[in-house]
CSV table of C-alpha atoms and ligand atoms in Angstrom, one decimal:
chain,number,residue,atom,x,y,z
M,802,UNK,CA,-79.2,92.1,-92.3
M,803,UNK,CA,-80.3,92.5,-95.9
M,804,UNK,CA,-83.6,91.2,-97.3
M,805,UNK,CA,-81.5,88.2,-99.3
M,806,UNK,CA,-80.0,87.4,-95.7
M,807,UNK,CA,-83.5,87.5,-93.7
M,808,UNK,CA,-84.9,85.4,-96.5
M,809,UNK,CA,-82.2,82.9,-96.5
M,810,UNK,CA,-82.8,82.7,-93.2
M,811,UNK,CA,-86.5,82.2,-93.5
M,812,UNK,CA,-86.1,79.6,-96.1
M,813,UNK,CA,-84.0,77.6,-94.2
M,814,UNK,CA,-86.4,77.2,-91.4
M,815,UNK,CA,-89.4,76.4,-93.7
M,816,UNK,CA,-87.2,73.5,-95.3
M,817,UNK,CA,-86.6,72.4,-91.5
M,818,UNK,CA,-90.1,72.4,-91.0
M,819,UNK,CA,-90.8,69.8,-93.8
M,820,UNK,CA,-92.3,72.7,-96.6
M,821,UNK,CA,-91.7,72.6,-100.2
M,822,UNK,CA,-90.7,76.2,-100.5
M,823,UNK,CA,-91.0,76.2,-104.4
M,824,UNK,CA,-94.2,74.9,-104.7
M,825,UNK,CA,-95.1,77.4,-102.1
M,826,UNK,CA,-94.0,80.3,-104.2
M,827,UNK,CA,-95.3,79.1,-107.5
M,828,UNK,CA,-98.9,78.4,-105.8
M,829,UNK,CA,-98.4,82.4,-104.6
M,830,UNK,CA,-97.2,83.7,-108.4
M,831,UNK,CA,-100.5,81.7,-109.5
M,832,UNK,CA,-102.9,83.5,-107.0
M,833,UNK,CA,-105.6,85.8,-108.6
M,834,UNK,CA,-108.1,88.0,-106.1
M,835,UNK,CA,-111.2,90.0,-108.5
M,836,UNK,CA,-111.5,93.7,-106.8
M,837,UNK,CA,-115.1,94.7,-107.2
M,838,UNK,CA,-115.7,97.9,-109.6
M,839,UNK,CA,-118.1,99.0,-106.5
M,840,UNK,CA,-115.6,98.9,-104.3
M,841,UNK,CA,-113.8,101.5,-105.7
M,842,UNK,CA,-117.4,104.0,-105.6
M,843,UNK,CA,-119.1,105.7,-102.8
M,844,UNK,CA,-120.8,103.6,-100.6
M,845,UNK,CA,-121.9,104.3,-97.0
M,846,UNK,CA,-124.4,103.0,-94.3
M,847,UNK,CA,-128.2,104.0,-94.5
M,848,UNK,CA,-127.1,106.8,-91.9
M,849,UNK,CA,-124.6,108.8,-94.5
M,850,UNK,CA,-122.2,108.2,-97.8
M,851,UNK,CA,-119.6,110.7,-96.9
M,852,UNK,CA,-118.1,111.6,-100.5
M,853,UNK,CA,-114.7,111.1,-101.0
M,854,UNK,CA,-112.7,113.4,-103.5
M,855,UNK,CA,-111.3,111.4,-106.4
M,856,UNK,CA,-113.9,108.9,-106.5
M,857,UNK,CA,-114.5,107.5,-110.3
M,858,UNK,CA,-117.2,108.9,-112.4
M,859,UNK,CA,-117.9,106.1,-114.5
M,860,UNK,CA,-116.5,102.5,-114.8
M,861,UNK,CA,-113.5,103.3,-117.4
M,862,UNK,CA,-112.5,105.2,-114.2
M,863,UNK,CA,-112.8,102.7,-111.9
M,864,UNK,CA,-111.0,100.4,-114.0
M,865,UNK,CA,-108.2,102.9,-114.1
M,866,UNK,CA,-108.2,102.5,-110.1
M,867,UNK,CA,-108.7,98.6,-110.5
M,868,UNK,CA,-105.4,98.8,-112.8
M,869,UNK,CA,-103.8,100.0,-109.8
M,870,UNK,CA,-104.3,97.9,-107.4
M,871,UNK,CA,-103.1,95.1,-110.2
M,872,UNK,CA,-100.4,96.9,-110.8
M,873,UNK,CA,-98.6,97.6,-107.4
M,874,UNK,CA,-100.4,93.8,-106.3
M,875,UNK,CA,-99.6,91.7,-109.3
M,876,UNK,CA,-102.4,89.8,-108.8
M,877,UNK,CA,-105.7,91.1,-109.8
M,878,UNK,CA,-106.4,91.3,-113.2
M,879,UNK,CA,-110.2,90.8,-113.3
M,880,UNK,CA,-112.7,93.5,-112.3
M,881,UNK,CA,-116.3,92.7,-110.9
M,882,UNK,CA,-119.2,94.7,-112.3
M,883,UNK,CA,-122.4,95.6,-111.3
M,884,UNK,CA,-125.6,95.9,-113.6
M,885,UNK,CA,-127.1,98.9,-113.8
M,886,UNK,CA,-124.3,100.7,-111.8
M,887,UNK,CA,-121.7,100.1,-114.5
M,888,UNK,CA,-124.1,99.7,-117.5
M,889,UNK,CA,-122.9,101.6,-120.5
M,890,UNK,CA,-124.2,101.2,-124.0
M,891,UNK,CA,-120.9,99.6,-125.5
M,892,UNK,CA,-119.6,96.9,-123.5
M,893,UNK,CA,-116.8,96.1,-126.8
M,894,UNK,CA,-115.3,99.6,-125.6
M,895,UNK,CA,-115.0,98.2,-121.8
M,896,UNK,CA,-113.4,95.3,-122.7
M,897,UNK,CA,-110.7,96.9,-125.0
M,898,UNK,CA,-110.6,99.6,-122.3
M,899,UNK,CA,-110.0,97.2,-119.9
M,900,UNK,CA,-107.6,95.3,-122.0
M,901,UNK,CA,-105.4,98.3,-122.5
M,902,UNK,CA,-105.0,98.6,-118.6
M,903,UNK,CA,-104.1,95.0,-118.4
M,904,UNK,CA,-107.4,93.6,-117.3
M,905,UNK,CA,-110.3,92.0,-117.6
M,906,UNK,CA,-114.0,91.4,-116.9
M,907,UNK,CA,-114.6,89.1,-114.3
M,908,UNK,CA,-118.2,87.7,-112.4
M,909,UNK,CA,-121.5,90.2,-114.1
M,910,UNK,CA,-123.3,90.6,-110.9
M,911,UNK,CA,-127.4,91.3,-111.5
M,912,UNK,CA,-128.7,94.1,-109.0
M,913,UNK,CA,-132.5,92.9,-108.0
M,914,UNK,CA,-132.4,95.2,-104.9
M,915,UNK,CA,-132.6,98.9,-105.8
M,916,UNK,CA,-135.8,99.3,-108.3
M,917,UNK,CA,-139.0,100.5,-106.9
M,918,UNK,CA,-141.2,97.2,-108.6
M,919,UNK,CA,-138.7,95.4,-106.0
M,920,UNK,CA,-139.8,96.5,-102.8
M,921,UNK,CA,-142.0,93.0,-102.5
M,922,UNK,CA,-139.3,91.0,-104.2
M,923,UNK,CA,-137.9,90.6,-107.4
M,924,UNK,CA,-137.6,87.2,-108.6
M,925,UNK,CA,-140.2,86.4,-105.7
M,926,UNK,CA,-142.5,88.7,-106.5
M,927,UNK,CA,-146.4,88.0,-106.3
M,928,UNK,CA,-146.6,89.7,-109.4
M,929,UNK,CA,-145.4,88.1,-112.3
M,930,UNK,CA,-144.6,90.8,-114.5
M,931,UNK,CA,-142.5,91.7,-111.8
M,932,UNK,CA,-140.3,88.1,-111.4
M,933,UNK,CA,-140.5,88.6,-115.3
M,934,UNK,CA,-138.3,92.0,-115.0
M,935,UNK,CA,-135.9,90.5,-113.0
M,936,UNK,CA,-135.6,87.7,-114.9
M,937,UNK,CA,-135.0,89.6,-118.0
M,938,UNK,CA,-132.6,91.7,-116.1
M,939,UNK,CA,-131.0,88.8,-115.4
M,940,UNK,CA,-130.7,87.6,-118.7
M,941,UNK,CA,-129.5,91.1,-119.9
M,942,UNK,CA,-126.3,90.1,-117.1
M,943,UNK,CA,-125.8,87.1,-119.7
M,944,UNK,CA,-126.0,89.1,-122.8
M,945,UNK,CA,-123.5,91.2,-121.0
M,946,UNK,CA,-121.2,88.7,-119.8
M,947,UNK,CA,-121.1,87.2,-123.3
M,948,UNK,CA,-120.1,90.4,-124.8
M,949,UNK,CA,-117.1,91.1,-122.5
M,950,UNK,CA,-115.8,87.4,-122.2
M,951,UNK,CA,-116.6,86.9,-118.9
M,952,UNK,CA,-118.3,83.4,-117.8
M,953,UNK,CA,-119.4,84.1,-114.5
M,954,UNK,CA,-123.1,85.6,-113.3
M,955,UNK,CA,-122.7,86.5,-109.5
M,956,UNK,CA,-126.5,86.3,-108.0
M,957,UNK,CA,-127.3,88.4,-104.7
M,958,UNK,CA,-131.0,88.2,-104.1
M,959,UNK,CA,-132.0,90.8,-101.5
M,960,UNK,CA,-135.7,89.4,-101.3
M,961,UNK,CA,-137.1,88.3,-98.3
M,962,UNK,CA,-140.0,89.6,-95.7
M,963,UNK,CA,-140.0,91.7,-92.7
M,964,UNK,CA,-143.1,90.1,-91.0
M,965,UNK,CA,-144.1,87.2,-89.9
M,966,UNK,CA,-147.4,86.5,-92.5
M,967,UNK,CA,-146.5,88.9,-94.8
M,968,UNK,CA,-145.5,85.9,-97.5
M,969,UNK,CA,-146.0,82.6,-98.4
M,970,UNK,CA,-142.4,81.3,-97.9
M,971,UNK,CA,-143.0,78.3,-100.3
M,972,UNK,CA,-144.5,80.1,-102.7
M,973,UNK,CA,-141.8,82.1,-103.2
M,974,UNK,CA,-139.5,79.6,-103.2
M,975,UNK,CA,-141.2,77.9,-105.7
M,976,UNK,CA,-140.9,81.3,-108.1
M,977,UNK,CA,-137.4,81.4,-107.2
M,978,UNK,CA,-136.9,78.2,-108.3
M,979,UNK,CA,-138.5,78.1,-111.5
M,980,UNK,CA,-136.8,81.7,-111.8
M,981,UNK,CA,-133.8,79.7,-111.6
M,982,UNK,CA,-134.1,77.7,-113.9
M,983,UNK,CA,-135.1,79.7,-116.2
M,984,UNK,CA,-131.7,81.6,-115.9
M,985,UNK,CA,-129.5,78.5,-116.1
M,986,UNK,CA,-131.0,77.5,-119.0
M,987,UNK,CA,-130.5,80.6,-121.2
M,988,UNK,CA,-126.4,80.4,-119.7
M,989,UNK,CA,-124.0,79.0,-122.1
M,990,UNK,CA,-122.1,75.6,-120.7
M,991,UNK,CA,-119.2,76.9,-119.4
M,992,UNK,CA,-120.9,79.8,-117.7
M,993,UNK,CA,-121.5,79.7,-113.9
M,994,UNK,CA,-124.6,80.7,-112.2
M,995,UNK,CA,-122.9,81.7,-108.6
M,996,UNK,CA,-125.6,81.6,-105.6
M,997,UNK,CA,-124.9,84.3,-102.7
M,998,UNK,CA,-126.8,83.6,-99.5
M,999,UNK,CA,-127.0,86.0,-96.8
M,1000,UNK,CA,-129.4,85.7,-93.3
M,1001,UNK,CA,-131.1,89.0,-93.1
M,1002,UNK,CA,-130.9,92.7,-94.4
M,1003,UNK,CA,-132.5,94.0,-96.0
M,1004,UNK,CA,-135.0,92.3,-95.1
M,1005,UNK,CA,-135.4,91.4,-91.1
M,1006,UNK,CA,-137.9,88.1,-90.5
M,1007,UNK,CA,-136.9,86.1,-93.6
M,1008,UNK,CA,-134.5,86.1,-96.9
M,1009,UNK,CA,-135.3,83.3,-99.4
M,1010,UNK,CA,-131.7,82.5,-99.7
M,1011,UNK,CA,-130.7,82.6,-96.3
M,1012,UNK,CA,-127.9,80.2,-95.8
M,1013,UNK,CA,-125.7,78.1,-97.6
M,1014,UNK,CA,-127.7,74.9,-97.1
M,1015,UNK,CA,-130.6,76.7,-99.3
M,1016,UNK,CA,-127.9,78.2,-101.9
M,1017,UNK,CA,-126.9,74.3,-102.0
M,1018,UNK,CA,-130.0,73.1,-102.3
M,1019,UNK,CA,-131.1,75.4,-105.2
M,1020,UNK,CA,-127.5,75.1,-107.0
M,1021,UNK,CA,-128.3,71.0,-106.7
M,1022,UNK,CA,-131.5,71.3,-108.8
M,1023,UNK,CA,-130.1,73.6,-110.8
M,1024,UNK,CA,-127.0,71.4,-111.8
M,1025,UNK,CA,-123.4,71.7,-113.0
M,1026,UNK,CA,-123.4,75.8,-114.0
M,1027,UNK,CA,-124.9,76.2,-110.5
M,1028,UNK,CA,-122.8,76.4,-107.5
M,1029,UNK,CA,-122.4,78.7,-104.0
M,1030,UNK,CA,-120.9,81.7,-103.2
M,1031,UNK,CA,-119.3,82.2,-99.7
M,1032,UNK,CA,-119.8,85.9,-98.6
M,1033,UNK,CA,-117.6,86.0,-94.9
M,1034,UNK,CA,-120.3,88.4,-94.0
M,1035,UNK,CA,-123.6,86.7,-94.6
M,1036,UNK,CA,-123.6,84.1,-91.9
M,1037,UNK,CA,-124.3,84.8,-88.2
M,1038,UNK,CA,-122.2,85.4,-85.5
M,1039,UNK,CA,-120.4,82.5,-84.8
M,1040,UNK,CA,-120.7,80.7,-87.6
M,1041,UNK,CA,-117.7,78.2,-88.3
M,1042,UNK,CA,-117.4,79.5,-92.1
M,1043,UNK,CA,-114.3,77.2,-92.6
M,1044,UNK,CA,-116.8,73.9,-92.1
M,1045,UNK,CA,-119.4,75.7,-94.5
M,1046,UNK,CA,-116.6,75.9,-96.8
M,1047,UNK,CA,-114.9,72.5,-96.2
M,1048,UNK,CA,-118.1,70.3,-96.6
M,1049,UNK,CA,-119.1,72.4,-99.9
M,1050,UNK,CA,-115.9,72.1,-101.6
M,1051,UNK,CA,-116.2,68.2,-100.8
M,1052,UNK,CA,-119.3,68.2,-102.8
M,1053,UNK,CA,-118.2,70.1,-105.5
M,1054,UNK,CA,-120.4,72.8,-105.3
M,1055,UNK,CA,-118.3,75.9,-104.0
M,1056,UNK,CA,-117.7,78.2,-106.7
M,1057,UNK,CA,-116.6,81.6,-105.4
M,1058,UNK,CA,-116.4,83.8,-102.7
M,1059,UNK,CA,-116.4,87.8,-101.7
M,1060,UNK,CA,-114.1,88.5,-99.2
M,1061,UNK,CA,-114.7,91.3,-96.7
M,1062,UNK,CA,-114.6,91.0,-92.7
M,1063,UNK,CA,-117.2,91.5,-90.1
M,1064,UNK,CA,-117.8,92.5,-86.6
M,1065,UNK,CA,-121.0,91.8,-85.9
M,1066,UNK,CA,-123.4,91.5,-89.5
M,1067,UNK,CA,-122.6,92.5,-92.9
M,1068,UNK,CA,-119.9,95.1,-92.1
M,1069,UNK,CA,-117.8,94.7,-95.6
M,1070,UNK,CA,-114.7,96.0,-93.7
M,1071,UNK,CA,-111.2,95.7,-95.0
M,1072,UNK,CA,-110.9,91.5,-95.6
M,1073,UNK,CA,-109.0,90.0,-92.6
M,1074,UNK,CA,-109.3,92.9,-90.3
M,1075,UNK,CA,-110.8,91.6,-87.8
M,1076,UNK,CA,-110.5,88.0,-87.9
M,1077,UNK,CA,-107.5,87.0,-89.5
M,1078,UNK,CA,-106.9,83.6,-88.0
M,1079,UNK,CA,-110.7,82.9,-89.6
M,1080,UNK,CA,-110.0,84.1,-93.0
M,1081,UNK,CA,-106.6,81.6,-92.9
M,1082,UNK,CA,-109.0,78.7,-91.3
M,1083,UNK,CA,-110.8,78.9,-94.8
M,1084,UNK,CA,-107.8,78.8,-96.9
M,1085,UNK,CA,-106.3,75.8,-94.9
M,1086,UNK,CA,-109.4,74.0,-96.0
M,1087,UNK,CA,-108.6,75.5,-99.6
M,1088,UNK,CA,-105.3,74.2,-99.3
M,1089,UNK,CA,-106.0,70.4,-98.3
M,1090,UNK,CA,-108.9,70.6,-100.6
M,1091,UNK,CA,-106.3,71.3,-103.6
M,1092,UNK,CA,-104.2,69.0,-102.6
M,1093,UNK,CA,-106.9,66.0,-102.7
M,1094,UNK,CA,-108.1,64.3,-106.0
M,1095,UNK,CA,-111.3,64.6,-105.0
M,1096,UNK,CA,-111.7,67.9,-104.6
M,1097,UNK,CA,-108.9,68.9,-107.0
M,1098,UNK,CA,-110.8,70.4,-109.6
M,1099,UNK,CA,-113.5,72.4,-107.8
M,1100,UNK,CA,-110.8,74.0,-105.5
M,1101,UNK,CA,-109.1,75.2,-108.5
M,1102,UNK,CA,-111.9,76.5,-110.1
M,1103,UNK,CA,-112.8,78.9,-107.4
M,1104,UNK,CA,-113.7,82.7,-108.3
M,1105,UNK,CA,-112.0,84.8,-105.3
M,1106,UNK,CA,-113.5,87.8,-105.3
M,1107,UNK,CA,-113.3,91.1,-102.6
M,1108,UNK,CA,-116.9,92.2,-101.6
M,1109,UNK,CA,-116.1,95.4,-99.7
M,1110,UNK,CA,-117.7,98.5,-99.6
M,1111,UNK,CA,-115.2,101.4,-98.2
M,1112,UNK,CA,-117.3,104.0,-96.1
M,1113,UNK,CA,-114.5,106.1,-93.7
M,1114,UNK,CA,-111.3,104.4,-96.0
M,1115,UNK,CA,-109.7,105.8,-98.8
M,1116,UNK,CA,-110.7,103.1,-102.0
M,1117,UNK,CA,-107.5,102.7,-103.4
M,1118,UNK,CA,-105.4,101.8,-100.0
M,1119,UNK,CA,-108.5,99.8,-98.4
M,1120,UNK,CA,-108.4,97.8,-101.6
M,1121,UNK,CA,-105.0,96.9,-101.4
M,1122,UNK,CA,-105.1,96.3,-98.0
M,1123,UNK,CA,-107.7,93.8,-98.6
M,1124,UNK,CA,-105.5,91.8,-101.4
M,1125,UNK,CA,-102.9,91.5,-99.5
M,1126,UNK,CA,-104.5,90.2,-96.7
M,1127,UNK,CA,-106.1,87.5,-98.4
M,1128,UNK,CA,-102.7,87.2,-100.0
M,1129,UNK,CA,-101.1,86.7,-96.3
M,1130,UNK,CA,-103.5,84.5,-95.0
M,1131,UNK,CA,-103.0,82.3,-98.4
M,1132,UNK,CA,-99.0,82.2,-97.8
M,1133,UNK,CA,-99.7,81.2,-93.6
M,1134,UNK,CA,-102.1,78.1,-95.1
M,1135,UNK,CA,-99.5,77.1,-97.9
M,1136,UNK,CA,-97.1,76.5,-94.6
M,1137,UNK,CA,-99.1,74.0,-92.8
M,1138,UNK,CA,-97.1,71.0,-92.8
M,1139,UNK,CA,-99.9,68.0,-94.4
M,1140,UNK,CA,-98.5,64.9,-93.6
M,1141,UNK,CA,-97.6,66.3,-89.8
M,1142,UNK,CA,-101.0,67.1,-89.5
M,1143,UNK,CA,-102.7,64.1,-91.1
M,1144,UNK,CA,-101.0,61.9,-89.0
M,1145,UNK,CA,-101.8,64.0,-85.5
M,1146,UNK,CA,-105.5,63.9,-86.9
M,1147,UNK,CA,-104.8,60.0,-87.1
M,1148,UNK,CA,-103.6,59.2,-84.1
M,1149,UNK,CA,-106.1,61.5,-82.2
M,1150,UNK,CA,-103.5,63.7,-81.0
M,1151,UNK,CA,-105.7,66.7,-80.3
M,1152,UNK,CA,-102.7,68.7,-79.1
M,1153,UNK,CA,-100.4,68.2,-82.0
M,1154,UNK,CA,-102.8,68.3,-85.2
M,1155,UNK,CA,-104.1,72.0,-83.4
M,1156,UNK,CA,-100.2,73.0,-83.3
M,1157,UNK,CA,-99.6,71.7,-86.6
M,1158,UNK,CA,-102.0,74.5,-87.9
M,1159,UNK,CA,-101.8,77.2,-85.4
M,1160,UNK,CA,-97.9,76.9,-86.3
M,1161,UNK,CA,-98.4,78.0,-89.8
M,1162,UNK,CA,-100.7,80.5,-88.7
M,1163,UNK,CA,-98.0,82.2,-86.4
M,1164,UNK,CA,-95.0,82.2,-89.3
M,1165,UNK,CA,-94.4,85.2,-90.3
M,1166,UNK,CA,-94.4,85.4,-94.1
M,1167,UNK,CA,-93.5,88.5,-94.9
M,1168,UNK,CA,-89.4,87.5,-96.0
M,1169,UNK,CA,-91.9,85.1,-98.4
M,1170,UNK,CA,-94.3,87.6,-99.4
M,1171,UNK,CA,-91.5,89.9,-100.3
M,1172,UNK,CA,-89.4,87.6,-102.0
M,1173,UNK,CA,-92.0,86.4,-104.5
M,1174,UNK,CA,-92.9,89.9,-104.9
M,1175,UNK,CA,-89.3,90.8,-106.5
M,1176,UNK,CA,-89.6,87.8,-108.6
M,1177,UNK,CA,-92.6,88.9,-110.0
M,1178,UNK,CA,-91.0,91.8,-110.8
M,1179,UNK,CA,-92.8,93.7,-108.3
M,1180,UNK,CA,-92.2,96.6,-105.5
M,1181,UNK,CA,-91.7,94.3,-101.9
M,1182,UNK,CA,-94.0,96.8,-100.6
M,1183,UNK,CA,-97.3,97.6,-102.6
M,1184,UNK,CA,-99.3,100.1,-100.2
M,1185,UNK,CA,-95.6,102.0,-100.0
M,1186,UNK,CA,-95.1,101.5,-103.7
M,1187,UNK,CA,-99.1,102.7,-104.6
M,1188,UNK,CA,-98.6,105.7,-101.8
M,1189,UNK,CA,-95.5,106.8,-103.5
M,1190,UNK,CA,-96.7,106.7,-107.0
M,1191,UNK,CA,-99.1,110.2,-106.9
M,1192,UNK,CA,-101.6,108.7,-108.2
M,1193,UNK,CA,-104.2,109.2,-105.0
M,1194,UNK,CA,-103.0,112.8,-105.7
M,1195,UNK,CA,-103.9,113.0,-109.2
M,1196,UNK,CA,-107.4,111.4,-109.5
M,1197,UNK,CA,-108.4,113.8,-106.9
M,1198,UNK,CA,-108.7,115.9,-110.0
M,1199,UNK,CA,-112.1,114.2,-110.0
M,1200,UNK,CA,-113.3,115.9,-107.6
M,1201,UNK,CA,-116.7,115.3,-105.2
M,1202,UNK,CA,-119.8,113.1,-106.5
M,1203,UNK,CA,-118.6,109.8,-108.6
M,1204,UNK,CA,-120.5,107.1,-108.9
M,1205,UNK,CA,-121.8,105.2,-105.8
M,1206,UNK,CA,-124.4,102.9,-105.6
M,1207,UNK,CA,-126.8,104.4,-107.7
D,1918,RM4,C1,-124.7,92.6,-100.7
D,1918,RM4,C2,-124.0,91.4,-101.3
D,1918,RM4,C3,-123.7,91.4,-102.7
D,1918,RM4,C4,-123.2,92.8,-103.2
D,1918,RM4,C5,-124.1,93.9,-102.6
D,1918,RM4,C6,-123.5,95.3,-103.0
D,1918,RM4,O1,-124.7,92.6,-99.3
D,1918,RM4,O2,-122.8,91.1,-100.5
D,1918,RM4,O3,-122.7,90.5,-103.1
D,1918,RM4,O4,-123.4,92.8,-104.6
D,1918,RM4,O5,-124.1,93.8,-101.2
D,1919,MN,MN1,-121.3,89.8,-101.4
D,1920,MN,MN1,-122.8,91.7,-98.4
């Protein structure tokens, strides 16, 4: 059979199935992931960074790799940076740069975790020329994000304690807060303060933004430019991230999230890896969320962003991988029949509204996933398509020792 056969085929069945094909493929062409710019660095565990040949040097180079991944995906055309891993002293050069490679700046993410002044905190800090620092460095982020047309600051805050005693939780709370605020208030209106949470590590008795419910509860003070970000590695095991997701979209206050999969803590393995079915739970919530008035709006202002940190992988590839399957798991939620499964949900039909998702879940979207890819103008098969092009070949060039996380 030919690929115009098997997706005739495939098309035929969705239309049987009650599902607007079209609207399915226009809601894929609209579909934007953000790859990280440390995600294309060496990274490793606290055991060993094995360093990989061809790893960039600098950012321009790991926009270069970025451009890739857009390129052979067709659907990421904004790059995350880290502050001071990607700092350079003109940021108008980066965004041309990027600009010329088809890109462009996406969520400015602060790093309050690897300066020695931090080791007690950064924006908790007993010392307050030390929650000063971080606050400047924070507002350096905003001079930054200004400068390359980007409206989103991406906050991470590794503090926390390791013993029981060894702060005053409320106290530092209380700095964080007023931190905070300090921050939103120097952001422009249509910038974004996004709040990452995340239960332990480094820090091992307690992180002052542990969970979603204190993100929430800070981005609620905070107000309109403040709102959560979802990292599927930050929760414990267990944890039904779809609800997390569900309940904060119904309250408006979801704003992003960094996809990467987990085993057992903060793994940042290749997104949907492990737990695929989870990763599609949480666009099924996306999906009915879009599709509500209420929620409209916030579900279509949603940064998604990769969060993955490639240890054993090759960057490139594990990148790719990643992109496509968030880009699978997108397609298999766009297929869930929603009046079928409104009306199981009505009647309390337990065993039909689980079959009305699981359903979409076992389709198999690749005829789909190909089909839109061709229309894009795009190779059916991106890892084949990036493998064949030589390009892992020719950055190794590069040679041993880019950047990492330093
Ligand atoms: C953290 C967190 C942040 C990321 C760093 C590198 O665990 O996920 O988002 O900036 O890692
Ligand atoms: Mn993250
Ligand atoms: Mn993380």
């Amino acid at each position: 059979m030919t690929r115009d056969q098997i997706y005739a085929l495939w098309e035929q069945r969705q239309k049987d199935r009650g599902i607007d094909v079209e609207w399915v493929k226009e809601r894929l062409k609209s579909f934007k992931v953000e790859t990280p710019s440390w995600g294309y660095g060496d990274s490793g565990t606290r055991f060993k960074v094995f360093k990989q040949r061809g790893v960039p040097r600098n950012l321009f180079e790991k926009l270069e790799d970025a451009a890739q991944v857009n390129k052979v995906t067709g659907m990421c055309p904004t790059v995350a940076i880290h502050i001071p891993w990607d700092k350079v002293d003109d940021f108008e050069k980066v965004k041309e740069y990027a600009a010329s490679l088809g890109l462009k700046i996406g969520a400015v993410n602060p790093n309050l975790f690897q300066d020695d002044d931090y080791k007690f905190g950064s924006l908790t800090n007993t010392d307050a020329s030390v929650r000063r620092k971080a606050i400047d460095h924070i507002m350096e982020c905003i001079e930054i994000a200004r400068k390359v047309d980007s409206k989103i600051i991406s906050l991470w805050l590794a503090d926390g304690t390791n013993y029981p005693g060894q702060g005053d939780i409320r106290a530092r709370k209380n700095w964080l807060e007023e931190a905070l605020f300090e921050v939103v208030n120097a952001m422009d209106s249509d910038m974004r303060l996004l709040i990452e949470y995340k239960f332990f590590e480094p820090a091992f008795y307690h992180t002052d933004i542990a969970d979603w419910g204190m993100a929430y509860a800070f981005a609620m003070k905070l107000g309109e430019k403040a709102q959560v970000l979802v990292d599927l590695g930050h929760h414990p095991l267990g944890t039904n991230v779809e609800h997390i997701v569900a309940f904060l979209l119904d309250e408006g206050k979801i704003g992003g999230f960094h996809f990467n999969n987990k085993k057992y803590a903060d793994d940042d393995l290749i997104v949907g890896s492990i737990n695929p079915y989870e990763l599609f739970l949480i666009f099924n919530e996306l999906v009915a969320a879009s599709l509500d008035p209420k929620t409209a709006k916030t579900a279509e202002n949603i940064a998604y962003m990769i969060d993955q940190s490639h240890n054993i992988e090759p960057k490139i590839p594990a990148m790719i991988r990643s992109v496509l399957n968030v880009q699978t798991a997108y397609a298999k939620a766009l297929l869930v029949n929603r009046e079928v499964l409104k009306e199981a949900q009505m009647r309390n039909d337990v065993m039909a509204a689980e079959a009305a998702v699981r359903e979409a879940f076992e389709c198999d979207v690749m005829p789909l996933l190909e089909a839109v890819r061709e229309e894009m103008g795009l190779a059916p098969d991106p890892m084949k398509a990036y493998l064949e092009s030589g390009y892992g070949e020719k950055i190794l060039e590069r040679g041993i020792g880019g950047q990492g996380w330093e």
